[in-house]
């Protein structure tokens, strides 16, 4: 899952100090080499499996016995595993260097071949959703049937009202490689190739974004102005990408009779629209108590009447600039994990020892950070762009949380391991919270405690306030696009309205900041994804409060929740903790934790 690279992503440019040996991926657990014969063999196996599956089951799904349906699903799952392994390998190689033509070609060619091979399988979900409800329930509750897979197929059947004809679904499947996937790739390759002139030094996107957290205000300003200059030059291209993807989505949504642009995301997340709306409304109502209040406080700390955009993630004046070597970062996170439960640290340890992390900043490397689950008969891989800042340590804790979650959920098998986005951020944000609390417990100096608290508040604002603001930006952009083509100025205006609402009156905005929507990948890759971060943060705040109130037995319940993967609805998974995300007051509990930290910071001023 991609860690949102809003303030802590780095990509190219030289690392200024020795951070120690930084690990690189060893992808040989997937395939030994890009020309390995095993890839060709798996492609042959995939083609045969797809053809045989279609020959055996097309037109016959409704007549299968419970045992026959179980066998069918297990064959479907095996196809997922083969295709997932091939594309994971090609994708991870590509993300290591998105500007390498050979890697890009390999990924594109394999994506096209696998799309073609799997075209005969388009019938499966369409025909499956035509099985009468009574027959479906009987098959999936029979003792010798596929009962354990029912959550997957309940989610599939939720798409029934939005299903198109077999012919149209096949067309969309075949066309996907030249539709959204092609525009996604154009976005990725464009952002990876951008360079920024910062006081005569040429930097990539992520290294330039990293300057926004520099101790030197002049360097922060130089970075912000360099970003604005390049985004301004490229804004027509980014506006074209957004216009095209939003219109493509609108056309498909119209055919599928989706009531809103967000509805498909809610269905895939297995979350009710009213739950998301309750989260959004609670956060927006809290803007004055959280971001507006905190940024006024930060302006006082920095001795400024108004903050500029390059001050938003600035370190505090009393915070000594310190870069954290890789060994220290590793020890910090593993110790924090072990303090919660030794098993958590043991699950994270192989990432460091076995080449499951790619940490160094390299030219062409994908920006930000993510944990890719690959396939359940392999293991996840974590990508970082580690530059030794305290936030980079938190990003390590975050991505390892994803990795541990993916390892635990793998026991569910390929179809059930994937966690809906609403819970996908739980382990990652919990890992950050454990690391933060461990560091805070060791902080005896008031200035150090203040810096830690302020850093955590800023991370939470970036995770909750910023992500809900981004969600509102997407909602407004898609609504505006429905009325016609959007000019860059139209999109800029939506962005700035959202910034004023969410950040408050503590800011002035430099000319050029209106284009800063352009580089955010979530709008391109996963429309309306971003609320999952706020969902995860609010959920983790509530979970952590439950842990502090009753630590006995909590780790065991926590591990059970992670092992469940996507096999249960979020309401069921939260029951053992006495939590209910459908209750509007649930979100206020999580937001009150952030408010309490700001209260403590304000009290330090008196």
JSON list of C-alpha atoms in Angstrom, two decimals, residues 21-27 96 351 354-360 362 381:
[
{"chain": "A", "resi": 21, "resn": "UNK", "atom": "CA", "xyz": [24.64, 0.52, 4.25]},
{"chain": "A", "resi": 22, "resn": "UNK", "atom": "CA", "xyz": [21.10, 0.83, 2.90]},
{"chain": "A", "resi": 23, "resn": "UNK", "atom": "CA", "xyz": [19.40, -2.42, 1.84]},
{"chain": "A", "resi": 24, "resn": "UNK", "atom": "CA", "xyz": [18.28, -3.20, -1.70]},
{"chain": "A", "resi": 25, "resn": "UNK", "atom": "CA", "xyz": [15.67, -5.66, -2.86]},
{"chain": "A", "resi": 26, "resn": "UNK", "atom": "CA", "xyz": [16.55, -9.24, -3.59]},
{"chain": "A", "resi": 27, "resn": "UNK", "atom": "CA", "xyz": [13.75, -10.18, -5.99]},
{"chain": "A", "resi": 96, "resn": "UNK", "atom": "CA", "xyz": [13.29, 0.54, -8.81]},
{"chain": "A", "resi": 351, "resn": "UNK", "atom": "CA", "xyz": [12.50, -7.45, 6.00]},
{"chain": "A", "resi": 354, "resn": "UNK", "atom": "CA", "xyz": [16.54, -10.97, 3.62]},
{"chain": "A", "resi": 355, "resn": "UNK", "atom": "CA", "xyz": [16.47, -8.17, 1.04]},
{"chain": "A", "resi": 356, "resn": "UNK", "atom": "CA", "xyz": [12.80, -7.31, 1.46]},
{"chain": "A", "resi": 357, "resn": "UNK", "atom": "CA", "xyz": [13.49, -3.54, 1.75]},
{"chain": "A", "resi": 358, "resn": "UNK", "atom": "CA", "xyz": [14.82, -1.18, -0.92]},
{"chain": "A", "resi": 359, "resn": "UNK", "atom": "CA", "xyz": [15.76, 1.93, 1.06]},
{"chain": "A", "resi": 360, "resn": "UNK", "atom": "CA", "xyz": [18.27, 4.06, -0.86]},
{"chain": "A", "resi": 362, "resn": "UNK", "atom": "CA", "xyz": [18.30, 6.50, -6.48]},
{"chain": "A", "resi": 381, "resn": "UNK", "atom": "CA", "xyz": [8.54, -6.04, -0.33]}
]
